[in-house]
CSV table of N, CA and C in Angstrom, one decimal:
chain,number,residue,atom,x,y,z
A,451,MET,N,37.0,-28.9,-26.7
A,451,MET,CA,35.8,-29.2,-26.0
A,451,MET,C,36.0,-30.1,-24.9
A,452,LYS,N,36.9,-31.2,-25.1
A,452,LYS,CA,37.1,-32.1,-24.1
A,452,LYS,C,37.8,-31.4,-22.9
A,453,HIS,N,38.7,-30.5,-23.2
A,453,HIS,CA,39.4,-29.9,-22.1
A,453,HIS,C,38.5,-29.0,-21.3
A,454,ALA,N,37.5,-28.4,-22.0
A,454,ALA,CA,36.6,-27.5,-21.3
A,454,ALA,C,35.7,-28.4,-20.3
A,455,LEU,N,35.3,-29.5,-20.8
A,455,LEU,CA,34.5,-30.4,-19.9
A,455,LEU,C,35.2,-30.9,-18.7
A,456,VAL,N,36.5,-31.3,-19.0
A,456,VAL,CA,37.4,-31.8,-17.9
A,456,VAL,C,37.6,-30.6,-16.9
A,457,ALA,N,37.8,-29.4,-17.4
A,457,ALA,CA,38.0,-28.3,-16.5
A,457,ALA,C,36.8,-28.0,-15.7
A,458,MET,N,35.6,-28.1,-16.3
A,458,MET,CA,34.3,-27.8,-15.6
A,458,MET,C,34.1,-28.9,-14.5
A,459,ALA,N,34.3,-30.2,-14.9
A,459,ALA,CA,34.1,-31.2,-13.9
A,459,ALA,C,35.1,-31.1,-12.7
A,460,ALA,N,36.3,-30.7,-13.0
A,460,ALA,CA,37.3,-30.5,-11.9
A,460,ALA,C,36.9,-29.4,-11.0
A,461,GLY,N,36.4,-28.3,-11.7
A,461,GLY,CA,36.0,-27.2,-10.9
A,461,GLY,C,34.8,-27.5,-10.0
A,462,VAL,N,33.9,-28.3,-10.5
A,462,VAL,CA,32.7,-28.7,-9.6
A,462,VAL,C,33.2,-29.6,-8.5
A,463,MET,N,34.1,-30.5,-8.8
A,463,MET,CA,34.6,-31.4,-7.7
A,463,MET,C,35.4,-30.6,-6.7
A,464,VAL,N,36.2,-29.7,-7.1
A,464,VAL,CA,37.0,-28.9,-6.1
A,464,VAL,C,36.0,-28.0,-5.3
A,465,GLY,N,35.1,-27.4,-6.0
A,465,GLY,CA,34.1,-26.6,-5.3
A,465,GLY,C,33.3,-27.3,-4.2
A,466,CYS,N,33.0,-28.5,-4.5
A,466,CYS,CA,32.2,-29.3,-3.5
A,466,CYS,C,33.0,-30.0,-2.5
A,467,ALA,N,34.3,-30.1,-2.7
A,467,ALA,CA,35.1,-30.8,-1.7
A,467,ALA,C,35.2,-30.1,-0.3
A,468,GLY,N,35.1,-28.8,-0.3
A,468,GLY,CA,35.2,-28.1,1.0
A,468,GLY,C,33.9,-28.0,1.7
A,469,HIS,N,32.8,-28.4,1.1
A,469,HIS,CA,31.5,-28.3,1.7
A,469,HIS,C,31.0,-29.7,2.1
A,470,THR,N,31.0,-29.9,3.4
A,470,THR,CA,30.4,-31.2,3.9
A,470,THR,C,29.0,-30.9,4.3
A,471,ARG,N,28.1,-31.6,3.7
A,471,ARG,CA,26.7,-31.5,4.0
A,471,ARG,C,26.5,-32.4,5.2
A,472,VAL,N,25.7,-32.0,6.2
A,472,VAL,CA,25.4,-32.9,7.3
A,472,VAL,C,24.0,-33.2,7.3
A,473,GLU,N,23.7,-34.3,8.0
A,473,GLU,CA,22.3,-34.6,8.2
A,473,GLU,C,21.8,-33.7,9.3
A,474,LYS,N,20.8,-32.8,9.0
A,474,LYS,CA,20.4,-31.8,9.9
A,474,LYS,C,19.5,-32.2,11.1
A,475,GLU,N,18.8,-33.3,10.9
A,475,GLU,CA,17.8,-33.7,12.0
A,475,GLU,C,18.5,-34.1,13.3
A,476,PRO,N,19.6,-34.9,13.2
A,476,PRO,CA,20.3,-35.2,14.5
A,476,PRO,C,20.8,-33.9,15.2
A,477,ALA,N,21.3,-33.0,14.4
A,477,ALA,CA,21.8,-31.7,14.9
A,477,ALA,C,20.7,-30.9,15.6
A,478,ARG,N,19.5,-30.9,14.9
A,478,ARG,CA,18.4,-30.2,15.5
A,478,ARG,C,18.0,-30.8,16.9
A,479,VAL,N,18.0,-32.2,16.9
A,479,VAL,CA,17.7,-32.9,18.1
A,479,VAL,C,18.6,-32.5,19.3
A,480,THR,N,19.9,-32.5,19.0
A,480,THR,CA,20.9,-32.2,20.0
A,480,THR,C,20.8,-30.7,20.5
A,481,VAL,N,20.5,-29.8,19.5
A,481,VAL,CA,20.3,-28.4,19.9
A,481,VAL,C,19.1,-28.3,20.8
A,482,ASP,N,18.0,-29.0,20.5
A,482,ASP,CA,16.8,-29.0,21.3
A,482,ASP,C,17.1,-29.5,22.7
A,483,GLN,N,17.9,-30.6,22.8
A,483,GLN,CA,18.2,-31.1,24.1
A,483,GLN,C,19.1,-30.2,24.9
A,484,THR,N,20.0,-29.5,24.2
A,484,THR,CA,20.9,-28.5,24.9
A,484,THR,C,20.0,-27.4,25.5
A,485,LEU,N,19.1,-26.9,24.7
A,485,LEU,CA,18.2,-25.8,25.1
A,485,LEU,C,17.3,-26.2,26.3
A,486,ASN,N,16.8,-27.5,26.2
A,486,ASN,CA,15.9,-28.0,27.2
A,486,ASN,C,16.7,-28.1,28.5
A,487,ALA,N,17.9,-28.6,28.4
A,487,ALA,CA,18.8,-28.7,29.6
A,487,ALA,C,19.1,-27.3,30.2
A,488,PHE,N,19.3,-26.3,29.4
A,488,PHE,CA,19.6,-25.0,29.8
A,488,PHE,C,18.4,-24.4,30.6
A,489,HIS,N,17.2,-24.6,30.1
A,489,HIS,CA,16.0,-24.1,30.8
A,489,HIS,C,15.7,-24.9,32.1
A,490,ALA,N,15.9,-26.2,32.0
A,490,ALA,CA,15.7,-27.0,33.2
A,490,ALA,C,16.7,-26.6,34.3
A,491,ALA,N,18.0,-26.4,34.0
A,491,ALA,CA,19.0,-26.0,35.0
A,491,ALA,C,18.6,-24.7,35.6
A,492,ALA,N,18.1,-23.7,34.8
A,492,ALA,CA,17.6,-22.4,35.3
A,492,ALA,C,16.5,-22.6,36.3
A,493,ALA,N,15.5,-23.4,36.0
A,493,ALA,CA,14.4,-23.7,36.9
A,493,ALA,C,14.8,-24.3,38.2
A,494,ASN,N,15.9,-25.1,38.1
A,494,ASN,CA,16.4,-25.8,39.3
A,494,ASN,C,17.5,-25.1,40.0
A,495,ALA,N,17.8,-23.9,39.6
A,495,ALA,CA,18.9,-23.1,40.2
A,495,ALA,C,20.2,-23.8,40.2
A,496,ASP,N,20.4,-24.6,39.1
A,496,ASP,CA,21.6,-25.4,38.9
A,496,ASP,C,22.7,-24.6,38.1
A,497,TYR,N,23.5,-23.9,38.8
A,497,TYR,CA,24.5,-23.0,38.2
A,497,TYR,C,25.4,-23.7,37.2
A,498,ALA,N,26.0,-24.9,37.7
A,498,ALA,CA,26.9,-25.6,36.8
A,498,ALA,C,26.2,-26.1,35.6
A,499,GLY,N,25.0,-26.6,35.7
A,499,GLY,CA,24.2,-27.1,34.6
A,499,GLY,C,23.8,-26.0,33.6
A,500,TYR,N,23.4,-24.8,34.2
A,500,TYR,CA,23.0,-23.7,33.4
A,500,TYR,C,24.1,-23.2,32.5
A,501,PHE,N,25.3,-23.2,33.1
A,501,PHE,CA,26.4,-22.6,32.3
A,501,PHE,C,27.3,-23.7,31.7
A,502,ALA,N,26.9,-24.9,31.7
A,502,ALA,CA,27.6,-26.0,31.1
A,502,ALA,C,27.8,-25.8,29.6
A,503,ASN,N,26.9,-25.2,28.9
A,503,ASN,CA,27.0,-24.9,27.5
A,503,ASN,C,27.2,-23.4,27.2
A,504,TRP,N,27.9,-22.8,28.0
A,504,TRP,CA,28.2,-21.3,27.9
A,504,TRP,C,29.7,-21.1,27.7
A,505,THR,N,30.1,-20.1,27.0
A,505,THR,CA,31.5,-19.8,26.9
A,505,THR,C,31.8,-18.4,27.4
A,506,GLY,N,33.1,-18.1,27.5
A,506,GLY,CA,33.5,-16.8,28.0
A,506,GLY,C,33.0,-15.6,27.1
A,507,GLU,N,32.7,-16.0,25.8
A,507,GLU,CA,32.3,-15.0,24.8
A,507,GLU,C,30.8,-15.0,24.6
A,508,SER,N,30.1,-15.9,25.3
A,508,SER,CA,28.6,-15.9,25.1
A,508,SER,C,28.0,-14.6,25.6
A,509,VAL,N,26.9,-14.3,25.0
A,509,VAL,CA,26.1,-13.0,25.3
A,509,VAL,C,24.7,-13.4,25.7
A,510,PHE,N,24.2,-12.8,26.8
A,510,PHE,CA,22.8,-13.0,27.1
A,510,PHE,C,22.2,-11.6,27.1
A,511,LEU,N,21.1,-11.5,26.3
A,511,LEU,CA,20.4,-10.2,26.1
A,511,LEU,C,19.1,-10.4,26.9
A,512,GLY,N,18.9,-9.6,27.9
A,512,GLY,CA,17.7,-9.7,28.8
A,512,GLY,C,16.6,-8.8,28.2
A,513,THR,N,15.5,-8.8,29.0
A,513,THR,CA,14.3,-8.1,28.5
A,513,THR,C,14.4,-6.6,28.7
A,514,ASP,N,15.2,-6.2,29.6
A,514,ASP,CA,15.5,-4.7,29.8
A,514,ASP,C,16.5,-4.2,28.9
A,515,ALA,N,16.4,-3.1,28.3
A,515,ALA,CA,17.3,-2.5,27.3
A,515,ALA,C,18.8,-2.4,27.9
A,516,THR,N,18.9,-2.4,29.2
A,516,THR,CA,20.3,-2.3,29.8
A,516,THR,C,20.9,-3.7,29.9
A,517,GLU,N,20.2,-4.7,29.7
A,517,GLU,CA,20.7,-6.1,30.0
A,517,GLU,C,21.4,-6.7,28.8
A,518,ARG,N,22.7,-6.5,28.8
A,518,ARG,CA,23.5,-7.2,27.8
A,518,ARG,C,24.8,-7.7,28.6
A,519,TRP,N,24.7,-9.0,28.8
A,519,TRP,CA,25.8,-9.5,29.6
A,519,TRP,C,26.7,-10.4,28.8
A,520,GLU,N,28.0,-10.2,28.8
A,520,GLU,CA,28.9,-11.1,28.2
A,520,GLU,C,29.4,-12.2,29.2
A,521,GLY,N,29.7,-13.4,28.7
A,521,GLY,CA,30.1,-14.5,29.4
A,521,GLY,C,30.2,-14.4,30.9
A,522,ASP,N,31.3,-14.0,31.5
A,522,ASP,CA,31.6,-14.1,32.9
A,522,ASP,C,30.7,-13.1,33.6
A,523,ALA,N,30.4,-11.9,33.0
A,523,ALA,CA,29.5,-11.0,33.7
A,523,ALA,C,28.1,-11.6,34.0
A,524,PHE,N,27.6,-12.4,33.0
A,524,PHE,CA,26.3,-13.0,33.2
A,524,PHE,C,26.4,-14.0,34.3
A,525,LYS,N,27.5,-14.8,34.4
A,525,LYS,CA,27.7,-15.8,35.4
A,525,LYS,C,27.7,-15.1,36.8
A,526,ALA,N,28.4,-13.9,36.9
A,526,ALA,CA,28.5,-13.2,38.1
A,526,ALA,C,27.1,-12.7,38.5
A,527,PHE,N,26.3,-12.3,37.6
A,527,PHE,CA,24.9,-11.8,37.9
A,527,PHE,C,24.1,-13.0,38.4
A,528,ALA,N,24.2,-14.1,37.8
A,528,ALA,CA,23.3,-15.3,38.1
A,528,ALA,C,23.7,-16.0,39.4
A,529,ARG,N,25.0,-16.0,39.7
A,529,ARG,CA,25.5,-16.8,40.8
A,529,ARG,C,24.7,-16.5,42.1
A,530,PRO,N,24.5,-15.3,42.6
A,530,PRO,CA,23.8,-15.1,43.9
A,530,PRO,C,22.4,-15.6,43.9
A,531,TYR,N,21.7,-15.5,42.8
A,531,TYR,CA,20.4,-16.1,42.7
A,531,TYR,C,20.4,-17.6,42.8
A,532,PHE,N,21.3,-18.2,42.1
A,532,PHE,CA,21.3,-19.7,42.1
A,532,PHE,C,21.8,-20.2,43.4
A,533,GLU,N,22.8,-19.5,44.1
A,533,GLU,CA,23.2,-19.9,45.4
A,533,GLU,C,22.1,-19.9,46.4
A,534,LYS,N,21.2,-19.0,46.3
A,534,LYS,CA,20.0,-18.9,47.2
A,534,LYS,C,18.9,-19.9,46.8
A,535,GLY,N,19.1,-20.7,45.7
A,535,GLY,CA,18.1,-21.6,45.2
A,535,GLY,C,17.0,-20.9,44.4
A,536,GLN,N,17.3,-19.7,44.0
A,536,GLN,CA,16.3,-19.0,43.1
A,536,GLN,C,16.7,-19.0,41.7
A,537,GLY,N,16.0,-19.8,40.9
A,537,GLY,CA,16.3,-19.8,39.5
A,537,GLY,C,15.2,-19.1,38.8
A,538,TRP,N,15.0,-19.3,37.6
A,538,TRP,CA,13.9,-18.7,36.8
A,538,TRP,C,13.3,-19.8,35.9
A,539,THR,N,12.0,-19.8,35.8
A,539,THR,CA,11.4,-20.9,35.0
A,539,THR,C,10.7,-20.3,33.8
A,540,TYR,N,11.2,-20.8,32.6
A,540,TYR,CA,10.6,-20.4,31.3
A,540,TYR,C,10.4,-21.8,30.6
A,541,LEU,N,9.2,-22.1,30.5
A,541,LEU,CA,8.8,-23.4,29.9
A,541,LEU,C,8.7,-23.3,28.4
A,542,PRO,N,9.5,-24.0,27.6
A,542,PRO,CA,9.4,-24.0,26.2
A,542,PRO,C,8.1,-24.6,25.7
A,543,ARG,N,7.4,-23.8,24.8
A,543,ARG,CA,6.1,-24.3,24.3
A,543,ARG,C,6.3,-24.7,22.8
A,544,LYS,N,7.0,-23.9,22.1
A,544,LYS,CA,7.3,-24.1,20.7
A,544,LYS,C,8.6,-23.7,20.3
A,545,ARG,N,9.4,-24.4,19.5
A,545,ARG,CA,10.7,-24.1,19.2
A,545,ARG,C,11.0,-24.4,17.7
A,546,ASN,N,11.7,-23.5,17.0
A,546,ASN,CA,12.1,-23.7,15.6
A,546,ASN,C,13.6,-23.7,15.7
A,547,VAL,N,14.3,-24.7,15.1
A,547,VAL,CA,15.7,-24.8,15.1
A,547,VAL,C,16.2,-24.9,13.6
A,548,SER,N,17.1,-24.1,13.2
A,548,SER,CA,17.8,-24.2,11.9
A,548,SER,C,19.2,-24.5,12.1
A,549,VAL,N,19.8,-25.3,11.1
A,549,VAL,CA,21.2,-25.7,11.2
A,549,VAL,C,21.8,-25.3,9.9
A,550,SER,N,23.1,-24.8,10.0
A,550,SER,CA,23.8,-24.4,8.7
A,550,SER,C,24.1,-25.7,7.9
A,551,GLU,N,24.5,-25.4,6.7
A,551,GLU,CA,24.8,-26.5,5.8
A,551,GLU,C,26.0,-27.4,6.3
A,552,ASP,N,27.0,-26.7,6.9
A,552,ASP,CA,28.1,-27.5,7.4
A,552,ASP,C,27.9,-28.1,8.8
A,553,GLY,N,26.7,-27.8,9.4
A,553,GLY,CA,26.4,-28.4,10.7
A,553,GLY,C,27.1,-27.8,11.9
A,554,ARG,N,27.8,-26.7,11.7
A,554,ARG,CA,28.6,-26.1,12.8
A,554,ARG,C,27.9,-25.0,13.5
A,555,THR,N,26.8,-24.5,13.0
A,555,THR,CA,26.1,-23.3,13.5
A,555,THR,C,24.6,-23.6,13.5
A,556,ALA,N,23.9,-23.3,14.6
A,556,ALA,CA,22.5,-23.4,14.7
A,556,ALA,C,21.9,-22.1,15.2
A,557,TRP,N,20.7,-21.8,14.8
A,557,TRP,CA,20.0,-20.7,15.4
A,557,TRP,C,18.5,-21.1,15.6
A,558,PHE,N,17.9,-20.4,16.6
A,558,PHE,CA,16.6,-20.9,17.0
A,558,PHE,C,15.7,-19.7,17.4
A,559,ASP,N,14.4,-19.9,17.5
A,559,ASP,CA,13.5,-19.1,18.2
A,559,ASP,C,12.5,-20.0,18.9
A,560,GLU,N,12.1,-19.5,20.1
A,560,GLU,CA,11.2,-20.3,20.9
A,560,GLU,C,10.2,-19.5,21.6
A,561,LEU,N,9.0,-20.0,21.8
A,561,LEU,CA,8.0,-19.4,22.6
A,561,LEU,C,8.1,-20.1,24.0
A,562,LEU,N,8.1,-19.2,25.0
A,562,LEU,CA,8.2,-19.7,26.4
A,562,LEU,C,7.1,-19.2,27.2
A,563,GLU,N,6.8,-20.0,28.3
A,563,GLU,CA,5.8,-19.6,29.2
A,563,GLU,C,6.4,-19.3,30.6
A,564,ASN,N,6.1,-18.1,31.2
A,564,ASN,CA,6.7,-17.8,32.4
A,564,ASN,C,5.5,-17.3,33.3
A,565,GLU,N,5.5,-17.8,34.6
A,565,GLU,CA,4.4,-17.5,35.5
A,565,GLU,C,4.2,-16.0,35.7
A,566,LYS,N,5.2,-15.2,35.8
A,566,LYS,CA,5.1,-13.8,36.0
A,566,LYS,C,4.8,-13.0,34.8
A,567,TYR,N,5.5,-13.3,33.7
A,567,TYR,CA,5.4,-12.5,32.5
A,567,TYR,C,4.5,-13.1,31.4
A,568,GLY,N,4.1,-14.3,31.5
A,568,GLY,CA,3.2,-15.0,30.5
A,568,GLY,C,4.1,-15.4,29.3
A,569,GLU,N,3.6,-15.1,28.1
A,569,GLU,CA,4.4,-15.6,26.9
A,569,GLU,C,5.6,-14.7,26.7
A,570,CYS,N,6.7,-15.4,26.5
A,570,CYS,CA,8.0,-14.7,26.2
A,570,CYS,C,8.6,-15.4,25.0
A,571,ARG,N,9.6,-14.8,24.4
A,571,ARG,CA,10.3,-15.4,23.3
A,571,ARG,C,11.8,-15.4,23.6
A,572,GLY,N,12.4,-16.6,23.3
A,572,GLY,CA,13.8,-16.7,23.3
A,572,GLY,C,14.3,-16.9,21.9
A,573,SER,N,15.5,-16.4,21.6
A,573,SER,CA,16.1,-16.7,20.3
A,573,SER,C,17.6,-16.7,20.5
A,574,GLY,N,18.3,-17.3,19.6
A,574,GLY,CA,19.8,-17.2,19.8
A,574,GLY,C,20.5,-18.1,18.8
A,575,VAL,N,21.8,-18.2,19.1
A,575,VAL,CA,22.8,-18.9,18.2
A,575,VAL,C,23.6,-19.9,19.0
A,576,LEU,N,23.8,-21.1,18.5
A,576,LEU,CA,24.7,-22.0,19.1
A,576,LEU,C,25.8,-22.4,18.1
A,577,LEU,N,26.9,-22.8,18.6
A,577,LEU,CA,28.0,-23.3,17.8
A,577,LEU,C,28.4,-24.8,18.2
A,578,ARG,N,28.7,-25.6,17.3
A,578,ARG,CA,29.1,-27.0,17.6
A,578,ARG,C,30.5,-27.0,18.2
A,579,ARG,N,30.6,-27.6,19.3
A,579,ARG,CA,32.0,-27.8,19.9
A,579,ARG,C,32.1,-29.3,20.1
A,580,GLY,N,32.9,-30.0,19.4
A,580,GLY,CA,33.0,-31.5,19.5
A,580,GLY,C,31.7,-32.1,19.1
A,581,GLU,N,31.2,-32.9,20.0
A,581,GLU,CA,29.9,-33.6,19.8
A,581,GLU,C,28.7,-32.8,20.4
A,582,GLY,N,29.0,-31.7,21.1
A,582,GLY,CA,27.9,-30.9,21.7
A,582,GLY,C,27.8,-29.5,21.1
A,583,TRP,N,27.0,-28.7,21.8
A,583,TRP,CA,26.7,-27.3,21.3
A,583,TRP,C,26.9,-26.4,22.5
A,584,VAL,N,27.4,-25.2,22.1
A,584,VAL,CA,27.5,-24.1,23.1
A,584,VAL,C,26.6,-22.9,22.7
A,585,ILE,N,26.0,-22.3,23.6
A,585,ILE,CA,25.2,-21.1,23.4
A,585,ILE,C,26.1,-19.9,23.3
A,586,VAL,N,26.1,-19.3,22.2
A,586,VAL,CA,26.9,-18.1,22.0
A,586,VAL,C,26.1,-16.8,22.1
A,587,GLN,N,24.8,-16.9,21.9
A,587,GLN,CA,23.9,-15.8,22.1
A,587,GLN,C,22.5,-16.3,22.5
A,588,TYR,N,22.0,-15.7,23.6
A,588,TYR,CA,20.6,-15.9,23.9
A,588,TYR,C,19.9,-14.6,24.1
A,589,ASN,N,18.7,-14.4,23.5
A,589,ASN,CA,18.0,-13.2,23.6
A,589,ASN,C,16.6,-13.5,24.1
A,590,LEU,N,16.3,-13.0,25.3
A,590,LEU,CA,15.0,-13.1,25.9
A,590,LEU,C,14.2,-11.9,25.7
A,591,SER,N,13.0,-12.0,25.1
A,591,SER,CA,12.1,-10.8,24.9
A,591,SER,C,10.7,-11.1,25.1
A,592,PHE,N,9.9,-10.0,25.2
A,592,PHE,CA,8.5,-10.1,25.3
A,592,PHE,C,7.8,-9.8,24.0
A,593,PRO,N,7.1,-10.7,23.4
A,593,PRO,CA,6.4,-10.4,22.1
A,593,PRO,C,5.2,-9.5,22.5
A,594,ILE,N,5.1,-8.4,21.8
A,594,ILE,CA,4.0,-7.5,22.1
A,594,ILE,C,3.1,-7.4,20.8
A,595,PRO,N,1.8,-7.7,21.0
A,595,PRO,CA,0.9,-7.6,19.9
A,595,PRO,C,1.0,-6.2,19.3
A,596,ASN,N,1.0,-6.1,17.9
A,596,ASN,CA,1.1,-4.8,17.2
A,596,ASN,C,0.0,-3.9,17.6
A,597,ALA,N,-1.2,-4.4,17.9
A,597,ALA,CA,-2.3,-3.5,18.3
A,597,ALA,C,-2.1,-2.7,19.5
A,598,VAL,N,-1.2,-3.1,20.4
A,598,VAL,CA,-0.9,-2.4,21.6
A,598,VAL,C,0.5,-1.9,21.8
A,599,ALA,N,1.3,-2.2,20.7
A,599,ALA,CA,2.7,-1.9,20.8
A,599,ALA,C,3.0,-0.4,21.0
A,600,GLY,N,2.3,0.5,20.4
A,600,GLY,CA,2.5,1.9,20.6
A,600,GLY,C,2.3,2.3,22.1
A,601,GLU,N,1.2,1.9,22.7
A,601,GLU,CA,1.0,2.2,24.1
A,601,GLU,C,2.0,1.6,25.0
A,602,VAL,N,2.4,0.4,24.7
A,602,VAL,CA,3.4,-0.3,25.5
A,602,VAL,C,4.7,0.5,25.5
A,603,MET,N,5.1,0.9,24.3
A,603,MET,CA,6.4,1.6,24.1
A,603,MET,C,6.3,3.0,24.8
A,604,ARG,N,5.2,3.6,24.7
A,604,ARG,CA,5.1,4.9,25.5
A,604,ARG,C,5.3,4.7,27.0
A,605,ARG,N,4.7,3.6,27.5
A,605,ARG,CA,4.9,3.3,28.9
A,605,ARG,C,6.3,2.9,29.2
A,606,VAL,N,7.0,2.2,28.3
A,606,VAL,CA,8.4,1.9,28.5
A,606,VAL,C,9.2,3.1,28.6
A,607,ARG,N,9.0,4.0,27.6
A,607,ARG,CA,9.8,5.3,27.6
A,607,ARG,C,9.5,6.1,28.9
A,608,ALA,N,8.3,6.2,29.3
A,608,ALA,CA,7.9,6.9,30.5
A,608,ALA,C,8.6,6.3,31.7
A,609,ALA,N,8.8,5.0,31.7
A,609,ALA,CA,9.5,4.4,32.9
A,609,ALA,C,11.0,4.5,32.8
A,610,GLY,N,11.5,5.1,31.7
A,610,GLY,CA,12.9,5.2,31.6
A,610,GLY,C,13.5,4.0,31.1
A,611,GLY,N,12.8,3.2,30.3
A,611,GLY,CA,13.2,1.9,29.9
A,611,GLY,C,14.0,1.9,28.6
A,612,SER,N,14.5,3.0,28.1
A,612,SER,CA,15.3,3.0,26.9
A,612,SER,C,16.8,3.3,27.3
A,613,VAL,N,17.7,2.9,26.4
A,613,VAL,CA,19.1,3.1,26.7
A,613,VAL,C,19.6,4.3,25.8
A,614,GLU,N,20.1,5.3,26.5
A,614,GLU,CA,20.7,6.4,25.8
A,614,GLU,C,22.2,6.2,25.6
A,615,GLU,N,22.6,6.4,24.4
A,615,GLU,CA,24.1,6.2,24.1
A,615,GLU,C,24.8,7.5,24.5
């Protein structure tokens, strides 16, 4: 019986040794700051600031079904706009941030306000790099009320807004 208890205790200690629990609130705050800086840089057409937390493997999913840009391709798309001083303004109104148990991954969803499009939604994933965070995926979408979704999707299809494989 003693040996069984010792074995169980050792198993629990070994099982817990690899899992470092982190205090999630400081991580949520820094993720929030990273996303706020990301949006502020876009509004100010600040190319370096906008891509400061971006990697070569990051993916941006835009509102059009054809808009899937990986790292450097998205930088190439954005550069001419930013060089002309034309950014894009999406004001965060509400954001939910979750952080993994080990504190190395965060995911979020946010409601945004845009002058042209009105209410939009951003969502994505960030990874901790050193003391900061990098955005590895950002998805910008238009939330559509279910009551009008069928009509909106018919119009999208009529406009050729779907991607055919």
